[in-house]
Short mmCIF file of C-alpha atoms in Angstrom, two decimals:
data_model
loop_
_atom_site.label_atom_id
_atom_site.label_comp_id
_atom_site.label_asym_id
_atom_site.label_seq_id
_atom_site.Cartn_x
_atom_site.Cartn_y
_atom_site.Cartn_z
CA UNK W 221 0.00 0.00 0.00
CA UNK W 222 2.79 2.40 0.89
CA UNK W 223 4.55 1.53 -2.35
CA UNK W 224 1.34 2.28 -4.32
CA UNK W 225 0.78 5.63 -2.56
CA UNK W 226 4.39 6.63 -3.22
CA UNK W 227 4.00 5.79 -6.94
CA UNK W 228 0.77 7.82 -7.20
CA UNK W 229 2.50 10.81 -5.58
CA UNK W 230 5.46 10.61 -7.95
CA UNK W 231 3.18 10.34 -10.99
CA UNK W 232 1.12 13.32 -9.82
CA UNK W 233 4.27 15.36 -9.30
CA UNK W 234 5.53 14.58 -12.80
CA UNK W 235 2.14 15.46 -14.30
CA UNK W 236 1.99 18.77 -12.44
CA UNK W 237 5.54 19.59 -13.47
CA UNK W 238 4.77 18.91 -17.14
CA UNK W 239 1.57 20.95 -16.92
CA UNK W 240 3.41 23.92 -15.44
CA UNK W 241 6.07 23.70 -18.15
CA UNK W 242 3.39 23.50 -20.83
CA UNK W 243 1.62 26.57 -19.43
CA UNK W 244 4.88 28.49 -19.27
CA UNK W 245 5.58 27.66 -22.90
CA UNK W 246 2.16 28.92 -23.97
CA UNK W 247 2.66 32.24 -22.14
CA UNK W 248 6.05 32.85 -23.75
CA UNK W 249 4.91 32.09 -27.29
CA UNK W 250 4.81 35.17 -29.56
CA UNK W 251 1.48 36.87 -30.12
CA UNK W 252 0.27 36.63 -33.70
CA UNK W 253 -0.97 39.72 -35.57
CA UNK W 254 -4.61 40.56 -34.91
CA UNK W 255 -6.63 40.43 -38.12
CA UNK W 256 -10.02 42.13 -38.58
CA UNK W 257 -11.94 41.09 -41.70
CA UNK W 258 -14.04 44.26 -41.99
CA UNK W 259 -15.08 43.94 -45.63
CA UNK W 260 -14.67 41.70 -48.64
CA UNK W 261 -14.06 44.70 -50.90
CA UNK W 262 -10.68 46.44 -51.12
CA UNK W 263 -9.98 48.97 -48.36
CA UNK W 264 -8.73 52.25 -49.81
CA UNK W 265 -7.94 53.86 -46.46
CA UNK W 266 -8.25 53.47 -42.71
CA UNK W 267 -7.44 55.47 -39.57
CA UNK W 268 -7.93 55.03 -35.82
CA UNK W 269 -9.05 57.57 -33.27
CA UNK W 270 -6.88 58.54 -30.31
CA UNK W 271 -7.70 55.64 -27.96
CA UNK W 272 -8.12 53.01 -30.72
CA UNK W 273 -11.74 52.47 -29.72
CA UNK W 274 -12.98 53.46 -33.18
CA UNK W 275 -11.77 53.10 -36.74
CA UNK W 276 -12.82 54.88 -39.93
CA UNK W 277 -12.62 52.79 -43.09
CA UNK W 278 -13.39 53.40 -46.75
CA UNK W 279 -14.16 50.23 -48.69
CA UNK W 280 -13.79 51.57 -52.25
CA UNK W 281 -17.33 52.96 -52.31
CA UNK W 282 -18.89 56.41 -51.80
CA UNK W 283 -19.58 55.44 -48.17
CA UNK W 284 -17.18 55.83 -45.26
CA UNK W 285 -17.72 53.62 -42.22
CA UNK W 286 -16.99 54.58 -38.62
CA UNK W 287 -16.75 51.39 -36.56
CA UNK W 288 -16.65 50.93 -32.79
CA UNK W 289 -14.68 48.28 -30.93
CA UNK W 290 -16.83 45.91 -28.92
CA UNK W 291 -16.15 43.97 -25.74
CA UNK W 292 -15.05 40.98 -27.84
CA UNK W 293 -12.37 43.07 -29.56
CA UNK W 294 -14.20 43.12 -32.89
CA UNK W 295 -15.27 46.25 -34.73
CA UNK W 296 -18.94 46.83 -35.55
CA UNK W 297 -20.42 49.59 -37.66
CA UNK W 298 -21.47 52.67 -35.71
CA UNK W 299 -21.92 55.47 -38.27
CA UNK W 300 -21.92 55.82 -42.04
CA UNK W 301 -20.60 59.02 -43.66
CA UNK W 302 -22.47 59.33 -46.94
CA UNK W 303 -21.75 62.79 -48.35
CA UNK W 304 -19.54 61.72 -51.27
CA UNK W 305 -20.90 60.76 -54.70
CA UNK W 306 -17.91 58.76 -55.96
CA UNK W 307 -15.46 56.26 -54.48
CA UNK W 308 -13.72 57.49 -51.33
CA UNK W 309 -9.99 57.27 -51.99
CA UNK W 310 -8.44 58.28 -48.66
CA UNK W 311 -9.35 59.05 -45.04
CA UNK W 312 -7.55 60.42 -42.00
CA UNK W 313 -8.50 60.93 -38.36
CA UNK W 314 -6.99 63.71 -36.23
CA UNK W 315 -6.58 62.03 -32.81
CA UNK W 316 -6.39 65.22 -30.70
CA UNK W 317 -9.16 67.30 -32.28
CA UNK W 318 -11.24 64.19 -33.13
CA UNK W 319 -11.94 65.31 -36.69
CA UNK W 320 -12.18 63.05 -39.74
CA UNK W 321 -11.26 64.17 -43.24
CA UNK W 322 -12.27 62.26 -46.38
CA UNK W 323 -11.59 62.78 -50.08
CA UNK W 324 -13.01 61.02 -53.10
CA UNK W 325 -13.18 60.70 -56.85
CA UNK W 326 -15.94 63.32 -56.96
CA UNK W 327 -13.22 66.00 -56.56
CA UNK W 328 -14.46 66.88 -53.09
CA UNK W 329 -13.25 66.61 -49.52
CA UNK W 330 -15.15 66.91 -46.24
CA UNK W 331 -14.15 67.49 -42.64
CA UNK W 332 -16.41 65.63 -40.22
CA UNK W 333 -17.03 66.92 -36.68
CA UNK W 334 -18.75 64.78 -34.06
CA UNK W 335 -21.73 66.39 -32.28
CA UNK W 336 -22.07 65.06 -28.74
CA UNK W 337 -25.65 66.33 -28.41
CA UNK W 338 -27.04 64.43 -31.38
CA UNK W 339 -24.39 61.67 -31.57
CA UNK W 340 -23.84 62.24 -35.30
CA UNK W 341 -21.01 63.29 -37.59
CA UNK W 342 -21.59 66.67 -39.30
CA UNK W 343 -19.76 67.39 -42.58
CA UNK W 344 -18.02 70.70 -43.28
CA UNK W 345 -17.35 71.77 -46.86
CA UNK W 346 -13.80 71.98 -48.21
CA UNK W 347 -13.12 74.21 -51.22
CA UNK W 348 -10.51 72.14 -53.03
CA UNK W 349 -10.88 73.85 -56.45
CA UNK W 350 -9.63 70.86 -58.43
CA UNK W 351 -10.90 69.35 -61.69
CA UNK W 352 -9.63 65.79 -61.17
CA UNK W 353 -10.17 63.11 -58.54
CA UNK W 354 -8.63 63.55 -55.10
CA UNK W 355 -6.25 60.68 -54.32
CA UNK W 356 -4.81 61.11 -50.82
CA UNK W 357 -5.29 63.23 -47.71
CA UNK W 358 -3.28 63.73 -44.50
CA UNK W 359 -3.66 65.92 -41.41
CA UNK W 360 -0.65 67.94 -40.33
CA UNK W 361 1.00 67.14 -36.95
CA UNK W 362 -0.63 70.21 -35.36
CA UNK W 363 -4.01 69.21 -36.87
CA UNK W 364 -4.69 72.80 -37.97
CA UNK W 365 -4.44 72.00 -41.70
CA UNK W 366 -4.38 69.07 -44.08
CA UNK W 367 -3.04 68.33 -47.54
CA UNK W 368 -4.95 66.75 -50.42
CA UNK W 369 -3.23 65.25 -53.45
CA UNK W 370 -5.12 64.83 -56.69
CA UNK W 371 -4.96 63.97 -60.36
CA UNK W 372 -5.04 67.68 -61.21
CA UNK W 373 -1.23 67.81 -60.88
CA UNK W 374 -1.39 70.01 -57.80
CA UNK W 375 -1.38 69.81 -54.00
CA UNK W 376 -4.14 71.50 -52.00
CA UNK W 377 -3.15 72.66 -48.51
CA UNK W 378 -6.37 73.38 -46.64
CA UNK W 379 -7.02 75.48 -43.53
CA UNK W 380 -10.18 76.62 -41.74
CA UNK W 381 -11.87 79.95 -42.48
CA UNK W 382 -13.97 80.81 -39.39
CA UNK W 383 -15.74 83.74 -41.06
CA UNK W 384 -17.44 81.53 -43.65
CA UNK W 385 -17.33 78.30 -41.62
CA UNK W 386 -15.60 76.27 -44.30
CA UNK W 387 -12.15 75.02 -45.24
CA UNK W 388 -10.28 76.83 -47.99
CA UNK W 389 -7.21 75.70 -49.92
CA UNK W 390 -4.01 77.05 -51.38
CA UNK W 391 -2.41 75.26 -54.32
CA UNK W 392 1.12 74.08 -54.97
CA UNK W 393 1.37 73.46 -58.72
CA UNK W 394 4.86 73.81 -60.16
CA UNK W 395 6.81 71.71 -60.94
CA UNK W 396 4.39 68.79 -60.34
CA UNK W 397 3.72 67.10 -63.68
CA UNK W 398 1.41 64.20 -62.84
CA UNK W 399 -0.99 62.67 -60.33
CA UNK W 400 0.00 62.87 -56.66
CA UNK W 401 -0.11 59.47 -54.97
CA UNK W 402 1.28 60.17 -51.48
CA UNK W 403 1.98 63.02 -49.08
CA UNK W 404 3.60 63.26 -45.66
CA UNK W 405 4.07 66.15 -43.24
CA UNK W 406 7.36 67.07 -41.61
CA UNK W 407 7.22 67.09 -37.77
CA UNK W 408 7.73 70.88 -37.87
CA UNK W 409 4.24 71.28 -39.44
CA UNK W 410 5.64 73.63 -42.12
CA UNK W 411 7.17 71.23 -44.66
CA UNK W 412 5.54 68.55 -46.77
CA UNK W 413 6.85 65.71 -48.94
CA UNK W 414 5.00 64.70 -52.11
CA UNK W 415 5.30 61.56 -54.25
CA UNK W 416 3.76 61.58 -57.71
CA UNK W 417 3.43 59.67 -60.98
CA UNK W 418 6.13 61.75 -62.71
CA UNK W 419 8.74 59.56 -60.94
CA UNK W 420 9.65 62.41 -58.56
CA UNK W 421 9.73 62.87 -54.81
CA UNK W 422 9.63 66.51 -53.76
CA UNK W 423 9.73 68.58 -50.57
CA UNK W 424 7.84 71.89 -50.42
CA UNK W 425 7.42 74.71 -47.94
CA UNK W 426 3.87 74.67 -46.55
CA UNK W 427 4.02 77.67 -44.19
CA UNK W 428 0.83 79.72 -44.42
CA UNK W 429 0.80 83.45 -43.72
CA UNK W 430 -2.97 83.14 -43.19
CA UNK W 431 -2.18 80.96 -40.16
CA UNK W 432 0.52 83.39 -38.91
CA UNK W 433 3.11 80.62 -39.19
CA UNK W 434 6.62 81.26 -37.95
CA UNK W 435 8.73 78.49 -39.45
CA UNK W 436 12.30 77.89 -38.36
CA UNK W 437 15.24 77.34 -40.66
CA UNK W 438 16.48 73.77 -40.94
CA UNK W 439 18.57 71.53 -43.15
CA UNK W 440 15.57 71.15 -45.44
CA UNK W 441 14.96 74.92 -45.48
CA UNK W 442 18.26 76.76 -44.95
CA UNK W 443 16.52 80.11 -45.36
CA UNK W 444 12.93 81.07 -44.77
CA UNK W 445 10.84 80.37 -47.87
CA UNK W 446 7.33 81.32 -48.83
CA UNK W 447 4.48 78.88 -49.34
CA UNK W 448 4.95 76.51 -52.26
CA UNK W 449 8.71 76.91 -52.59
CA UNK W 450 10.40 73.77 -53.92
CA UNK W 451 13.08 72.84 -51.38
CA UNK W 452 14.25 69.49 -52.77
CA UNK W 453 13.52 67.21 -55.72
CA UNK W 454 14.65 63.61 -56.17
CA UNK W 455 14.38 61.24 -59.11
CA UNK W 456 12.92 57.82 -58.39
CA UNK W 457 14.45 55.79 -61.19
CA UNK W 458 11.58 54.56 -63.40
CA UNK W 459 8.52 54.20 -61.20
CA UNK W 460 5.61 56.04 -59.68
CA UNK W 461 6.26 57.13 -56.10
CA UNK W 462 3.64 55.22 -54.11
CA UNK W 463 4.69 56.12 -50.56
CA UNK W 464 6.80 58.78 -48.89
CA UNK W 465 7.60 59.24 -45.20
CA UNK W 466 9.72 61.47 -42.92
CA UNK W 467 11.61 59.90 -40.02
CA UNK W 468 10.51 60.82 -36.45
CA UNK W 469 13.14 63.59 -36.28
CA UNK W 470 12.40 64.77 -39.80
CA UNK W 471 16.05 64.54 -40.86
CA UNK W 472 15.59 61.46 -43.05
CA UNK W 473 13.16 60.95 -45.90
CA UNK W 474 12.31 57.57 -47.40
CA UNK W 475 10.09 56.68 -50.34
CA UNK W 476 9.09 53.60 -52.33
CA UNK W 477 8.32 53.42 -56.04
CA UNK W 478 6.68 51.15 -58.60
CA UNK W 479 10.05 49.94 -59.93
CA UNK W 480 10.42 47.95 -56.66
CA UNK W 481 12.94 50.47 -55.33
CA UNK W 482 13.45 51.71 -51.77
CA UNK W 483 15.01 55.16 -51.50
CA UNK W 484 16.51 57.19 -48.66
CA UNK W 485 18.03 60.67 -48.34
CA UNK W 486 19.48 62.59 -45.40
CA UNK W 487 18.75 66.30 -45.14
CA UNK W 488 22.41 66.87 -44.23
CA UNK W 489 23.44 65.71 -47.72
CA UNK W 490 20.64 66.15 -50.24
CA UNK W 491 22.92 65.31 -53.15
CA UNK W 492 23.40 61.70 -52.02
CA UNK W 493 20.34 59.50 -52.48
CA UNK W 494 20.56 55.85 -51.42
CA UNK W 495 18.55 53.53 -53.67
CA UNK W 496 18.05 49.78 -53.43
CA UNK W 497 16.36 47.93 -56.30
CA UNK W 498 14.74 44.96 -54.60
CA UNK W 499 13.71 41.67 -56.14
CA UNK W 500 10.27 41.97 -54.52
CA UNK W 501 7.04 43.13 -56.03
CA UNK W 502 6.52 46.91 -55.72
CA UNK W 503 5.91 48.43 -52.30
CA UNK W 504 2.91 50.72 -51.83
CA UNK W 505 3.54 52.32 -48.43
CA UNK W 506 6.08 52.63 -45.63
CA UNK W 507 6.38 53.67 -41.98
CA UNK W 508 9.35 54.58 -39.78
CA UNK W 509 9.45 52.46 -36.60
CA UNK W 510 12.39 54.43 -35.18
CA UNK W 511 15.06 56.80 -36.39
CA UNK W 512 17.09 53.84 -37.67
CA UNK W 513 14.57 51.53 -39.36
CA UNK W 514 11.31 51.49 -41.28
CA UNK W 515 8.84 48.95 -42.66
CA UNK W 516 7.60 48.82 -46.25
CA UNK W 517 4.67 46.81 -47.58
CA UNK W 518 2.82 46.35 -50.82
CA UNK W 519 2.20 43.64 -53.40
CA UNK W 520 4.22 41.08 -51.42
CA UNK W 521 1.33 41.11 -48.91
CA UNK W 522 3.68 41.32 -45.89
CA UNK W 523 5.64 44.12 -44.18
CA UNK W 524 9.43 44.08 -44.63
CA UNK W 525 11.94 45.75 -42.31
CA UNK W 526 14.76 47.96 -43.60
CA UNK W 527 17.58 49.71 -41.76
CA UNK W 528 18.51 53.19 -42.98
CA UNK W 529 21.60 55.24 -42.17
CA UNK W 530 24.19 57.52 -43.81
CA UNK W 531 25.83 54.41 -45.25
CA UNK W 532 22.72 53.30 -47.13
CA UNK W 533 19.77 50.93 -46.86
CA UNK W 534 20.05 47.37 -45.55
CA UNK W 535 17.26 44.77 -45.64
CA UNK W 536 16.43 43.49 -42.17
CA UNK W 537 13.75 40.81 -42.22
CA UNK W 538 10.25 39.88 -43.26
CA UNK W 539 8.01 40.66 -40.31
CA UNK W 540 5.17 38.29 -41.16
CA UNK W 541 6.25 34.97 -39.64
CA UNK W 542 5.24 32.13 -41.95
CA UNK W 543 2.67 29.68 -40.72
CA UNK W 544 3.92 26.15 -40.20
CA UNK W 545 2.98 23.82 -43.03
CA UNK W 546 0.68 21.03 -41.94
CA UNK W 547 2.21 17.58 -42.23
CA UNK W 548 0.70 15.26 -44.82
CA UNK W 549 2.58 12.19 -43.67
CA UNK W 550 -0.50 10.63 -42.08
CA UNK W 551 -2.78 11.24 -45.07
CA UNK W 552 -4.83 8.20 -45.93
CA UNK W 553 -4.63 6.57 -49.35
CA UNK W 554 -8.19 7.66 -50.17
CA UNK W 555 -7.51 11.30 -49.16
CA UNK W 556 -4.26 11.31 -51.12
CA UNK W 557 -6.02 9.97 -54.24
CA UNK W 558 -8.84 12.56 -53.91
CA UNK W 559 -6.33 15.39 -53.61
CA UNK W 560 -4.41 14.10 -56.60
CA UNK W 561 -7.61 13.86 -58.63
CA UNK W 562 -8.78 17.41 -57.78
CA UNK W 563 -5.50 19.35 -57.69
CA UNK W 564 -3.19 17.14 -59.71
CA UNK W 565 -0.78 16.93 -56.78
CA UNK W 566 -0.72 15.73 -53.21
CA UNK W 567 1.34 18.73 -52.07
CA UNK W 568 -0.21 22.03 -50.97
CA UNK W 569 2.82 24.13 -51.83
CA UNK W 570 1.84 27.06 -54.03
CA UNK W 571 -1.86 26.71 -53.23
CA UNK W 572 -1.98 28.13 -49.70
CA UNK W 573 -1.02 31.58 -48.47
CA UNK W 574 1.66 31.91 -45.82
CA UNK W 575 0.95 35.58 -45.11
CA UNK W 576 -1.64 37.23 -42.89
CA UNK W 577 -2.88 39.45 -45.70
CA UNK W 578 -4.38 37.76 -48.75
CA UNK W 579 -3.81 40.64 -51.16
CA UNK W 580 -1.81 43.82 -51.67
CA UNK W 581 -1.19 46.04 -48.62
CA UNK W 582 -2.03 49.65 -49.48
CA UNK W 583 -1.61 51.52 -46.19
CA UNK W 584 0.41 51.41 -42.96
CA UNK W 585 -0.53 53.42 -39.86
CA UNK W 586 1.25 54.02 -36.57
CA UNK W 587 -1.18 53.41 -33.71
CA UNK W 588 1.16 53.20 -30.71
CA UNK W 589 4.43 54.94 -29.79
CA UNK W 590 6.82 55.06 -26.83
CA UNK W 591 10.16 56.88 -26.55
CA UNK W 592 9.97 58.04 -30.18
CA UNK W 593 9.54 54.45 -31.36
CA UNK W 594 6.51 52.77 -32.85
CA UNK W 595 5.24 49.95 -30.62
CA UNK W 596 2.18 49.04 -32.65
CA UNK W 597 1.11 49.62 -36.25
CA UNK W 598 -1.76 48.62 -38.50
CA UNK W 599 -2.01 47.66 -42.15
CA UNK W 600 -4.94 47.50 -44.57
CA UNK W 601 -5.21 46.20 -48.08
CA UNK W 602 -7.23 44.96 -50.99
CA UNK W 603 -8.34 41.85 -49.11
CA UNK W 604 -10.66 43.90 -46.88
CA UNK W 605 -8.57 43.25 -43.76
CA UNK W 606 -7.12 45.56 -41.14
CA UNK W 607 -4.25 43.85 -39.30
CA UNK W 608 -2.70 45.11 -36.05
CA UNK W 609 1.00 44.29 -35.50
CA UNK W 610 2.81 44.56 -32.15
CA UNK W 611 6.52 45.28 -32.51
CA UNK W 612 7.53 43.47 -29.30
CA UNK W 613 5.76 40.31 -30.44
CA UNK W 614 7.46 40.49 -33.82
CA UNK W 615 10.89 40.86 -32.18
CA UNK W 616 10.25 37.86 -29.91
CA UNK W 617 9.10 35.72 -32.84
CA UNK W 618 12.13 36.49 -35.05
CA UNK W 619 15.48 35.57 -33.54
CA UNK W 620 18.08 38.33 -33.53
CA UNK W 621 15.69 41.03 -34.75
CA UNK W 622 16.38 44.51 -33.32
CA UNK W 623 14.21 47.55 -33.87
#
């Protein structure tokens, strides 16, 4: 009896030890990206509010959807913004002032203000004065103005006119020669980078005397320049400039083009442009995670990490960890024959996706920062998904990765 009791105790101890080890292993496993299948149509733009409790999404239709996050972590539709007549091409949400701006193929843009009394979003007219479709829109860091790119070969910088209760625009035309695909504001709020279909990436002065701006000189603007002054222009080989982005300090500028190139320039030496022609499909967007590295994503359906410095651009790693391929060693003879009859092969290689996104990624957004570094970012694409990526989880899943 004593021998039996001792054996039961030893077995129980081994079982508990294994259980504790198994639980520890589960806790230390990396967290996978969080995917939200919001639509089955392509998403042309998305943006989160300040506390990430709501998201505004345009699903390639005249409607813009404001969704709220539920207790289960999923987003459900809360409001529909239906002022546009054509496909909404871009959206942006100012987190501090809680204002949404949308632009569309109907050559219009609207600023939406939330009314607490009625619980509705009220549109405010924007006088863009363009004769082609609007393609992209971005709030400035101070959220007192925004820029709208369009197919009219000009950039509209919009600010609020309190006397008439609408938003008016000033145009930057020369030397832009084609459709604007991407814009990004400098952290100073007075400079803006523009990428367009004429294979050029440009930096302009966006200081407005109507806003009583007092810009400071910098490496990008050695002397004070008036609105619309061309400060820098860079060739992008042989491709449309899909995405352009300033680093957190504003000293570095990176852009991606349709010729599968990744480009980088330092404001301290504008004559030296670092270019890497990758073997990947073209990137559509990019985002700086810190002053030393950025992620780019596009037709490869996964974000890639690059390190940028004065010495050039170095590829870091693919951030979308591939899913483990299921073993087919135990497949029955009948199942193997059925698979061979339907697909012509018993292997699944080339027929299953190994990425979180199922189609081209068109936009990357920073949704969490700490110590001037991005801790969390989101991506959206033509598969109707919005995916949230946590940088710490990515670093723990990829050995030796440093961001």
